[in-house]
């Protein structure tokens, strides 16, 4: 029981962590590229790294925080333009090849010892150099220092945290999340205010239940505290909303048209190049934003934002369901929670002589790779995607 | 068929454990200083380069209080000092112990030790005494050209296969780089660990890698093609495969660099060009193998069939070519070539790591795109160009860290003026 | 299509059309009194093979012009070239073409469409994973909601969206696709996709519509009503250029016919004159046929037999030649 509680606690921490939120934002961007427009951007980590560098370097060198954010977004915008101009008129493979190469180049350049004064070379920029201004803008409930268990009332308070309380709680939580997923998948079967209300209600209920079952204790405004979590997940919600607004519009319809067949859209008099460029830029901006959130809790480490991270983004996107609104978020959470589960479980149940800590981490990555393959082969629509859409091979 | 795919993936998942249990860990070569947290720090480096280390040089360390320590570099050129105090240290070398005809580029190197528990590097650069700036520029150019050709040939081995796969199946194989790494790592196991002679080990590597190609196509790609999986989806499958393989390698050999042969390579000098014997052999092998592949493509029945499938799969099938067979062959050959490229690469740069292949992936893609996606000869041409660009860029003033960026820059510029690549054909619409 | 009913040349009247067409010269590249499309010196080569080599062609405004020619004559390639989907090999070396007075030499495919010349594809390009109505609505021009910044604010495009949908409903009704409105386009049959593509092209109210084999795979009853529809488009003032292999269709609705063979324009004229033109018959059937192409007798047993024999003989000859070449 203790082992299980430990594993579940680890999964819960991973689920709420700012890193998960950051990647979710980047995946939302990738969803605009790949899910809606069909652009094979293999360099989302490059966009993230640029955002992180833009913010980190400018704040480190004394510029205001807001200017840092603008620099990060600006860098991503320019990057998108440089990559898009030569490739967006060509077949999709070219974009893939150029973006993956360019993202790697950014990483190499960032690691270069010539730029130590700017990028801190391979060591990167420590978080302490740029995250203070972020914490200084924390507002009311977060101010005042100290730490919080978000929900003071938790399972310890019911029958002294007996096993049956927890088991019951877990069952209800699984039920709530399952019905949430069902509701999201059901698409337009029952739409309107009632459905949206129910979704919100279920989300709130699940979050409270989870906090009740897994009480988490963080500082209010620490390096890795509630303030950062609050901002990160609020940004996730805002990004989802923006994407929702964008894709239900005629512009979003154009994106999907381009994904299906560019030439058809071109023959209808639409400027395909411009729209693809807009999509590349918007998704890239989300990526940069994700990158900034990603480094706020740690440091700007070029090697932590290499192509592996891009591949994680793809796995998360396909897991949740490409071309859906909530798929990226759900997918990212499932991805990180799942990986935490594999890691924690193999730590808890596999003896050290077979898998030590580091090897357990490698093993969890291998599982990720294989999972990605299985997913694409057997369930390409992910959890939330529409199977009907995929019946027609294009 | 579906079950077959799942079985293959399962095997893939379990394979690392089997290998893990059968392989022992390799022992370290030289005893080096290891920093202990808050107690000691190290100042260490290598005299000469890793490929051409210089033994028997006395290195002198002057501590902040003026005391001196001496060590002599070992066979691998390595030297190290253990220190217990922070402060400004100075490293120099005893000129009398330097090999004949060499001098130090700068007499001393300053090392600022600001923290214990870390290692600090101090590179004492050697140059020949008759060094003069102008001749060296030309010499550097020649040396870099040779290095560029060497890199280009190795890239060509891998990218021809990549291009053939793209041509016949339309798939951009992101796991191709892992096949290159696999070649190097299998070389380490066959030759270094299990003691096969190099030539036999090399053949084993190529056969093994070609086998992985055969079974990959048979167990994975062909079933997926039959299932009608889209090309984009297949590409993502290759990404998953690449991820799984990378970490499998890390699980098996760890994050360290492993070498195919233990002893240091011998070096020859031809005028301005210094080159290891292994590089010469690697270049000769590459040229021979690439010519053989080229000949096969142009002159043999299978080669012509392959080109026909590349050109137009539907038409090729209609004219009685068994495309599945051709594609199976292409996978086998391509993976064999990648494996060969990997072991040669490991010999040339004297070691391979779990991510060595990844580092050249973008060069491979650049080469293939530059030549024209799907054209084998374009890939060859592209690889040579990319190899030369990467090695020559530093000579023309590009900082060494940015030499890969130059290759990408060239690619982007080319795409702007000639999107189909050097030897590619434009696409048909409508 | 009733909103834009302007009738510039009064060509709804068959007699007026006949009179107009009667004034045209029946030679390849003949000039027309009011040509909407003028093409000069377009050459496209693939490797050594010349797919298209058109010296001069004019298309009269407000008429239905058919472009016919045997398989591989270069019709689709010609469409690709003038609609900006391909570039002539002769670009910059005398190639010149203009639509409605506007030079298109360097114009992109989308600008060509916006200029009012919209095409369909021989191999249909239905957007499979979108619904039929979404396909249709993509066809409409100048949508405010397609602007990135306005798209996020629904009120800026809601009214226009409704109007577009109403228009799409109307067209879907005409093309017998209304029942499929909310189905995925990928679930339509081949013929239905052709219809969808044509209806989608009409959503943009083009001045000229270019149809690449619109009737291929459409059942005879529907063909009949589509022909009627195309004619009514012409009567409303639209110019139609279409590629078709079915000579009955060509004869039935086209006012003027241009014939391509091996990339060149070999003949122009009214349907009847063209189909009895020896050059055209040569192009279609090889030499030695003095038959009218539209003639049903052509489809009789004997004729087919004869033709097959001739083709076999030609094939054998070619094979022998190739073999000889191979030995060399
Ligand atoms: N991208 C291309 N590469 C090489 N050859 C091409 C290409 N596009 C067209 N061709 C060749 O050009 C010639 C003309 O082709 P096109 O498609 O224009 O013929 P078509 O008149 O439309 O024939 P059909 O009536 O059968 O549709 C053909 O011989 C074709 O093989
Ligand atoms: Mg055609």
PDB file of C-alpha atoms in Angstrom, chain C residues 94-318:
ATOM      1  CA  UNK C  94       8.656  34.478 -75.016  1.00  0.00           C
ATOM      2  CA  UNK C  95       5.992  32.627 -73.050  1.00  0.00           C
ATOM      3  CA  UNK C  96       3.107  34.938 -72.406  1.00  0.00           C
ATOM      4  CA  UNK C  97      -0.475  34.487 -71.402  1.00  0.00           C
ATOM      5  CA  UNK C  98      -3.145  36.852 -70.193  1.00  0.00           C
ATOM      6  CA  UNK C  99      -6.565  36.470 -68.659  1.00  0.00           C
ATOM      7  CA  UNK C 100      -9.152  39.198 -69.026  1.00  0.00           C
ATOM      8  CA  UNK C 101      -6.465  41.672 -69.975  1.00  0.00           C
ATOM      9  CA  UNK C 102      -4.245  40.773 -67.047  1.00  0.00           C
ATOM     10  CA  UNK C 103      -0.839  39.233 -67.666  1.00  0.00           C
ATOM     11  CA  UNK C 104      -0.373  35.974 -65.804  1.00  0.00           C
ATOM     12  CA  UNK C 105       3.219  35.117 -66.702  1.00  0.00           C
ATOM     13  CA  UNK C 106       4.440  35.260 -63.151  1.00  0.00           C
ATOM     14  CA  UNK C 107       1.223  34.834 -61.249  1.00  0.00           C
ATOM     15  CA  UNK C 108       0.808  32.192 -58.582  1.00  0.00           C
ATOM     16  CA  UNK C 109      -1.944  29.614 -58.746  1.00  0.00           C
ATOM     17  CA  UNK C 110      -3.948  31.292 -56.025  1.00  0.00           C
ATOM     18  CA  UNK C 111      -3.785  34.697 -57.689  1.00  0.00           C
ATOM     19  CA  UNK C 112      -4.911  33.176 -60.944  1.00  0.00           C
ATOM     20  CA  UNK C 113      -7.950  31.793 -59.157  1.00  0.00           C
ATOM     21  CA  UNK C 114      -8.605  35.126 -57.486  1.00  0.00           C
ATOM     22  CA  UNK C 115      -8.406  36.823 -60.873  1.00  0.00           C
ATOM     23  CA  UNK C 116     -11.484  34.779 -61.787  1.00  0.00           C
ATOM     24  CA  UNK C 117     -10.083  31.711 -63.559  1.00  0.00           C
ATOM     25  CA  UNK C 118     -10.896  28.674 -61.451  1.00  0.00           C
ATOM     26  CA  UNK C 119     -10.097  25.098 -62.369  1.00  0.00           C
ATOM     27  CA  UNK C 120     -10.932  21.587 -61.320  1.00  0.00           C
ATOM     28  CA  UNK C 121      -8.616  18.607 -61.393  1.00  0.00           C
ATOM     29  CA  UNK C 122      -8.732  15.473 -63.480  1.00  0.00           C
ATOM     30  CA  UNK C 123      -7.849  13.433 -60.394  1.00  0.00           C
ATOM     31  CA  UNK C 124     -10.319  14.920 -57.973  1.00  0.00           C
ATOM     32  CA  UNK C 125      -9.036  16.752 -54.963  1.00  0.00           C
ATOM     33  CA  UNK C 126     -11.881  16.435 -52.507  1.00  0.00           C
ATOM     34  CA  UNK C 127     -10.719  17.275 -48.994  1.00  0.00           C
ATOM     35  CA  UNK C 128     -11.471  13.846 -47.565  1.00  0.00           C
ATOM     36  CA  UNK C 129     -11.402  14.491 -43.858  1.00  0.00           C
ATOM     37  CA  UNK C 130     -13.690  17.495 -44.042  1.00  0.00           C
ATOM     38  CA  UNK C 131     -17.420  17.516 -44.528  1.00  0.00           C
ATOM     39  CA  UNK C 132     -19.061  18.335 -47.837  1.00  0.00           C
ATOM     40  CA  UNK C 133     -20.328  21.681 -46.581  1.00  0.00           C
ATOM     41  CA  UNK C 134     -16.880  22.612 -45.291  1.00  0.00           C
ATOM     42  CA  UNK C 135     -15.470  21.775 -48.694  1.00  0.00           C
ATOM     43  CA  UNK C 136     -18.025  24.058 -50.278  1.00  0.00           C
ATOM     44  CA  UNK C 137     -17.494  26.946 -47.919  1.00  0.00           C
ATOM     45  CA  UNK C 138     -13.779  26.909 -48.586  1.00  0.00           C
ATOM     46  CA  UNK C 139     -14.604  27.893 -52.140  1.00  0.00           C
ATOM     47  CA  UNK C 140     -16.046  31.286 -51.278  1.00  0.00           C
ATOM     48  CA  UNK C 141     -13.817  34.301 -51.872  1.00  0.00           C
ATOM     49  CA  UNK C 142     -12.977  37.272 -49.662  1.00  0.00           C
ATOM     50  CA  UNK C 143     -14.010  35.776 -46.355  1.00  0.00           C
ATOM     51  CA  UNK C 144     -13.368  38.069 -43.431  1.00  0.00           C
ATOM     52  CA  UNK C 145     -13.010  35.092 -41.133  1.00  0.00           C
ATOM     53  CA  UNK C 146     -10.043  33.850 -43.101  1.00  0.00           C
ATOM     54  CA  UNK C 147      -8.040  36.746 -41.780  1.00  0.00           C
ATOM     55  CA  UNK C 148      -6.029  35.540 -38.824  1.00  0.00           C
ATOM     56  CA  UNK C 149      -6.834  38.498 -36.627  1.00  0.00           C
ATOM     57  CA  UNK C 150     -10.522  38.738 -37.372  1.00  0.00           C
ATOM     58  CA  UNK C 151     -10.975  34.996 -37.132  1.00  0.00           C
ATOM     59  CA  UNK C 152     -10.912  35.060 -33.351  1.00  0.00           C
ATOM     60  CA  UNK C 153     -13.867  37.430 -33.160  1.00  0.00           C
ATOM     61  CA  UNK C 154     -16.912  35.669 -34.393  1.00  0.00           C
ATOM     62  CA  UNK C 155     -19.170  38.696 -34.824  1.00  0.00           C
ATOM     63  CA  UNK C 156     -16.869  39.971 -37.565  1.00  0.00           C
ATOM     64  CA  UNK C 157     -17.640  37.019 -39.775  1.00  0.00           C
ATOM     65  CA  UNK C 158     -20.843  35.438 -38.585  1.00  0.00           C
ATOM     66  CA  UNK C 159     -23.188  37.165 -41.014  1.00  0.00           C
ATOM     67  CA  UNK C 160     -20.958  36.475 -43.992  1.00  0.00           C
ATOM     68  CA  UNK C 161     -20.648  32.854 -42.942  1.00  0.00           C
ATOM     69  CA  UNK C 162     -24.438  32.480 -43.014  1.00  0.00           C
ATOM     70  CA  UNK C 163     -24.684  33.994 -46.464  1.00  0.00           C
ATOM     71  CA  UNK C 164     -21.975  31.668 -47.744  1.00  0.00           C
ATOM     72  CA  UNK C 165     -23.679  28.667 -46.279  1.00  0.00           C
ATOM     73  CA  UNK C 166     -26.948  29.602 -47.924  1.00  0.00           C
ATOM     74  CA  UNK C 167     -25.208  29.879 -51.274  1.00  0.00           C
ATOM     75  CA  UNK C 168     -23.472  26.535 -50.698  1.00  0.00           C
ATOM     76  CA  UNK C 169     -26.806  24.902 -49.862  1.00  0.00           C
ATOM     77  CA  UNK C 170     -28.235  26.209 -53.085  1.00  0.00           C
ATOM     78  CA  UNK C 171     -25.377  24.820 -55.167  1.00  0.00           C
ATOM     79  CA  UNK C 172     -25.413  21.498 -53.330  1.00  0.00           C
ATOM     80  CA  UNK C 173     -29.067  21.225 -54.171  1.00  0.00           C
ATOM     81  CA  UNK C 174     -28.386  21.796 -57.841  1.00  0.00           C
ATOM     82  CA  UNK C 175     -25.634  19.198 -57.847  1.00  0.00           C
ATOM     83  CA  UNK C 176     -27.756  16.636 -55.985  1.00  0.00           C
ATOM     84  CA  UNK C 177     -25.431  16.606 -52.990  1.00  0.00           C
ATOM     85  CA  UNK C 178     -27.634  18.249 -50.406  1.00  0.00           C
ATOM     86  CA  UNK C 179     -28.329  14.994 -48.572  1.00  0.00           C
ATOM     87  CA  UNK C 180     -24.577  14.531 -48.140  1.00  0.00           C
ATOM     88  CA  UNK C 181     -24.072  17.962 -46.625  1.00  0.00           C
ATOM     89  CA  UNK C 182     -22.651  16.750 -43.311  1.00  0.00           C
ATOM     90  CA  UNK C 183     -20.866  13.640 -44.587  1.00  0.00           C
ATOM     91  CA  UNK C 184     -17.124  13.498 -44.911  1.00  0.00           C
ATOM     92  CA  UNK C 185     -16.038  14.173 -48.471  1.00  0.00           C
ATOM     93  CA  UNK C 186     -13.896  11.049 -48.253  1.00  0.00           C
ATOM     94  CA  UNK C 187     -17.046   8.970 -48.072  1.00  0.00           C
ATOM     95  CA  UNK C 188     -18.368  10.218 -51.422  1.00  0.00           C
ATOM     96  CA  UNK C 189     -18.228   8.139 -54.576  1.00  0.00           C
ATOM     97  CA  UNK C 190     -15.862   9.054 -57.381  1.00  0.00           C
ATOM     98  CA  UNK C 191     -18.590  10.720 -59.425  1.00  0.00           C
ATOM     99  CA  UNK C 192     -19.938  12.610 -56.428  1.00  0.00           C
ATOM    100  CA  UNK C 193     -16.459  13.963 -55.775  1.00  0.00           C
ATOM    101  CA  UNK C 194     -16.344  15.317 -59.322  1.00  0.00           C
ATOM    102  CA  UNK C 195     -19.615  17.058 -58.673  1.00  0.00           C
ATOM    103  CA  UNK C 196     -18.421  18.403 -55.352  1.00  0.00           C
ATOM    104  CA  UNK C 197     -15.306  19.759 -56.937  1.00  0.00           C
ATOM    105  CA  UNK C 198     -17.236  21.521 -59.645  1.00  0.00           C
ATOM    106  CA  UNK C 199     -19.720  22.964 -57.164  1.00  0.00           C
ATOM    107  CA  UNK C 200     -16.837  24.104 -54.942  1.00  0.00           C
ATOM    108  CA  UNK C 201     -15.190  25.863 -57.857  1.00  0.00           C
ATOM    109  CA  UNK C 202     -18.464  27.661 -58.583  1.00  0.00           C
ATOM    110  CA  UNK C 203     -18.620  28.978 -55.024  1.00  0.00           C
ATOM    111  CA  UNK C 204     -16.086  31.626 -55.998  1.00  0.00           C
ATOM    112  CA  UNK C 205     -18.225  33.103 -58.798  1.00  0.00           C
ATOM    113  CA  UNK C 206     -15.467  32.748 -61.378  1.00  0.00           C
ATOM    114  CA  UNK C 207     -15.409  34.568 -64.697  1.00  0.00           C
ATOM    115  CA  UNK C 208     -14.086  31.493 -66.363  1.00  0.00           C
ATOM    116  CA  UNK C 209     -14.181  27.930 -65.178  1.00  0.00           C
ATOM    117  CA  UNK C 210     -11.792  25.278 -66.426  1.00  0.00           C
ATOM    118  CA  UNK C 211     -13.011  21.725 -66.018  1.00  0.00           C
ATOM    119  CA  UNK C 212     -10.638  18.789 -66.509  1.00  0.00           C
ATOM    120  CA  UNK C 213     -12.831  15.846 -67.583  1.00  0.00           C
ATOM    121  CA  UNK C 214     -15.850  16.836 -65.483  1.00  0.00           C
ATOM    122  CA  UNK C 215     -18.071  14.061 -66.778  1.00  0.00           C
ATOM    123  CA  UNK C 216     -15.701  11.143 -66.294  1.00  0.00           C
ATOM    124  CA  UNK C 217     -17.438   8.731 -63.934  1.00  0.00           C
ATOM    125  CA  UNK C 218     -20.724  10.633 -63.718  1.00  0.00           C
ATOM    126  CA  UNK C 219     -23.817   8.635 -64.632  1.00  0.00           C
ATOM    127  CA  UNK C 220     -25.645   9.510 -67.870  1.00  0.00           C
ATOM    128  CA  UNK C 221     -28.769  10.955 -66.236  1.00  0.00           C
ATOM    129  CA  UNK C 222     -26.764  13.287 -64.071  1.00  0.00           C
ATOM    130  CA  UNK C 223     -24.473  14.118 -66.988  1.00  0.00           C
ATOM    131  CA  UNK C 224     -27.537  15.346 -68.813  1.00  0.00           C
ATOM    132  CA  UNK C 225     -28.531  17.656 -65.999  1.00  0.00           C
ATOM    133  CA  UNK C 226     -24.940  18.812 -65.484  1.00  0.00           C
ATOM    134  CA  UNK C 227     -24.670  19.704 -69.123  1.00  0.00           C
ATOM    135  CA  UNK C 228     -27.788  21.750 -68.677  1.00  0.00           C
ATOM    136  CA  UNK C 229     -26.192  23.400 -65.713  1.00  0.00           C
ATOM    137  CA  UNK C 230     -23.006  24.223 -67.570  1.00  0.00           C
ATOM    138  CA  UNK C 231     -25.052  25.725 -70.371  1.00  0.00           C
ATOM    139  CA  UNK C 232     -26.972  27.866 -67.942  1.00  0.00           C
ATOM    140  CA  UNK C 233     -23.680  29.083 -66.504  1.00  0.00           C
ATOM    141  CA  UNK C 234     -22.711  30.163 -69.972  1.00  0.00           C
ATOM    142  CA  UNK C 235     -26.053  31.799 -70.466  1.00  0.00           C
ATOM    143  CA  UNK C 236     -25.383  33.815 -67.351  1.00  0.00           C
ATOM    144  CA  UNK C 237     -22.158  35.071 -68.860  1.00  0.00           C
ATOM    145  CA  UNK C 238     -19.499  32.671 -67.593  1.00  0.00           C
ATOM    146  CA  UNK C 239     -16.812  31.356 -69.894  1.00  0.00           C
ATOM    147  CA  UNK C 240     -16.243  27.597 -69.800  1.00  0.00           C
ATOM    148  CA  UNK C 241     -13.179  25.725 -70.994  1.00  0.00           C
ATOM    149  CA  UNK C 242     -13.355  22.000 -70.515  1.00  0.00           C
ATOM    150  CA  UNK C 243     -11.450  18.859 -71.379  1.00  0.00           C
ATOM    151  CA  UNK C 244     -13.563  15.893 -72.341  1.00  0.00           C
ATOM    152  CA  UNK C 245     -13.081  12.574 -74.061  1.00  0.00           C
ATOM    153  CA  UNK C 246     -16.766  11.864 -74.695  1.00  0.00           C
ATOM    154  CA  UNK C 247     -17.420  13.208 -78.179  1.00  0.00           C
ATOM    155  CA  UNK C 248     -21.168  13.232 -77.701  1.00  0.00           C
ATOM    156  CA  UNK C 249     -20.812  15.574 -74.788  1.00  0.00           C
ATOM    157  CA  UNK C 250     -18.433  17.746 -76.756  1.00  0.00           C
ATOM    158  CA  UNK C 251     -20.781  17.897 -79.692  1.00  0.00           C
ATOM    159  CA  UNK C 252     -23.763  18.491 -77.463  1.00  0.00           C
ATOM    160  CA  UNK C 253     -22.688  21.553 -75.556  1.00  0.00           C
ATOM    161  CA  UNK C 254     -19.525  23.093 -76.925  1.00  0.00           C
ATOM    162  CA  UNK C 255     -19.704  26.182 -79.070  1.00  0.00           C
ATOM    163  CA  UNK C 256     -16.110  25.913 -80.162  1.00  0.00           C
ATOM    164  CA  UNK C 257     -13.549  23.108 -80.057  1.00  0.00           C
ATOM    165  CA  UNK C 258      -9.769  23.196 -79.872  1.00  0.00           C
ATOM    166  CA  UNK C 259      -7.789  20.028 -80.506  1.00  0.00           C
ATOM    167  CA  UNK C 260      -4.416  19.166 -79.078  1.00  0.00           C
ATOM    168  CA  UNK C 261      -2.178  16.319 -80.124  1.00  0.00           C
ATOM    169  CA  UNK C 262       1.326  15.607 -78.926  1.00  0.00           C
ATOM    170  CA  UNK C 263       1.419  18.940 -77.180  1.00  0.00           C
ATOM    171  CA  UNK C 264       0.463  21.046 -80.186  1.00  0.00           C
ATOM    172  CA  UNK C 265      -2.739  22.743 -81.123  1.00  0.00           C
ATOM    173  CA  UNK C 266      -3.693  20.924 -84.328  1.00  0.00           C
ATOM    174  CA  UNK C 267      -7.143  22.218 -85.084  1.00  0.00           C
ATOM    175  CA  UNK C 268      -9.873  24.619 -84.059  1.00  0.00           C
ATOM    176  CA  UNK C 269     -13.419  24.948 -85.204  1.00  0.00           C
ATOM    177  CA  UNK C 270     -17.006  24.085 -84.442  1.00  0.00           C
ATOM    178  CA  UNK C 271     -17.575  20.564 -83.218  1.00  0.00           C
ATOM    179  CA  UNK C 272     -18.695  19.248 -86.582  1.00  0.00           C
ATOM    180  CA  UNK C 273     -15.902  20.717 -88.642  1.00  0.00           C
ATOM    181  CA  UNK C 274     -13.265  19.611 -86.179  1.00  0.00           C
ATOM    182  CA  UNK C 275     -14.474  16.063 -85.963  1.00  0.00           C
ATOM    183  CA  UNK C 276     -14.287  15.543 -89.643  1.00  0.00           C
ATOM    184  CA  UNK C 277     -10.894  17.249 -89.907  1.00  0.00           C
ATOM    185  CA  UNK C 278      -8.383  14.685 -91.169  1.00  0.00           C
ATOM    186  CA  UNK C 279      -5.627  16.081 -88.956  1.00  0.00           C
ATOM    187  CA  UNK C 280      -7.771  15.435 -85.902  1.00  0.00           C
ATOM    188  CA  UNK C 281      -8.722  11.954 -86.940  1.00  0.00           C
ATOM    189  CA  UNK C 282      -5.086  11.230 -87.613  1.00  0.00           C
ATOM    190  CA  UNK C 283      -4.221  12.403 -84.165  1.00  0.00           C
ATOM    191  CA  UNK C 284      -6.803  10.183 -82.552  1.00  0.00           C
ATOM    192  CA  UNK C 285      -6.622   7.061 -84.615  1.00  0.00           C
ATOM    193  CA  UNK C 286      -3.359   7.160 -86.479  1.00  0.00           C
ATOM    194  CA  UNK C 287      -3.396   7.771 -90.225  1.00  0.00           C
ATOM    195  CA  UNK C 288      -5.722   6.334 -92.898  1.00  0.00           C
ATOM    196  CA  UNK C 289      -9.071   7.042 -91.305  1.00  0.00           C
ATOM    197  CA  UNK C 290     -11.549   9.184 -93.048  1.00  0.00           C
ATOM    198  CA  UNK C 291     -14.178   8.801 -90.431  1.00  0.00           C
ATOM    199  CA  UNK C 292     -16.154  11.243 -88.380  1.00  0.00           C
ATOM    200  CA  UNK C 293     -15.180  10.875 -84.732  1.00  0.00           C
ATOM    201  CA  UNK C 294     -18.620  11.606 -83.400  1.00  0.00           C
ATOM    202  CA  UNK C 295     -20.035   8.908 -85.609  1.00  0.00           C
ATOM    203  CA  UNK C 296     -21.598   6.039 -83.721  1.00  0.00           C
ATOM    204  CA  UNK C 297     -20.554   3.688 -86.477  1.00  0.00           C
ATOM    205  CA  UNK C 298     -17.088   4.126 -85.070  1.00  0.00           C
ATOM    206  CA  UNK C 299     -18.163   2.011 -82.171  1.00  0.00           C
ATOM    207  CA  UNK C 300     -19.393  -0.880 -84.308  1.00  0.00           C
ATOM    208  CA  UNK C 301     -17.833  -4.308 -84.062  1.00  0.00           C
ATOM    209  CA  UNK C 302     -16.058  -4.182 -87.394  1.00  0.00           C
ATOM    210  CA  UNK C 303     -14.548  -0.824 -86.730  1.00  0.00           C
ATOM    211  CA  UNK C 304     -13.266  -1.848 -83.355  1.00  0.00           C
ATOM    212  CA  UNK C 305     -11.850  -4.991 -84.890  1.00  0.00           C
ATOM    213  CA  UNK C 306     -10.113  -3.031 -87.583  1.00  0.00           C
ATOM    214  CA  UNK C 307      -8.782  -0.558 -85.103  1.00  0.00           C
ATOM    215  CA  UNK C 308      -7.499  -3.244 -82.787  1.00  0.00           C
ATOM    216  CA  UNK C 309      -5.685  -4.912 -85.649  1.00  0.00           C
ATOM    217  CA  UNK C 310      -4.110  -1.694 -86.684  1.00  0.00           C
ATOM    218  CA  UNK C 311      -3.038  -0.891 -83.171  1.00  0.00           C
ATOM    219  CA  UNK C 312      -1.567  -4.370 -82.792  1.00  0.00           C
ATOM    220  CA  UNK C 313       0.353  -3.955 -86.018  1.00  0.00           C
ATOM    221  CA  UNK C 314       1.690  -0.602 -84.885  1.00  0.00           C
ATOM    222  CA  UNK C 315       2.663  -2.048 -81.533  1.00  0.00           C
ATOM    223  CA  UNK C 316       4.540  -4.896 -83.159  1.00  0.00           C
ATOM    224  CA  UNK C 317       6.368  -2.454 -85.357  1.00  0.00           C
ATOM    225  CA  UNK C 318       7.333  -0.321 -82.395  1.00  0.00           C
TER     226      UNK C 318
END
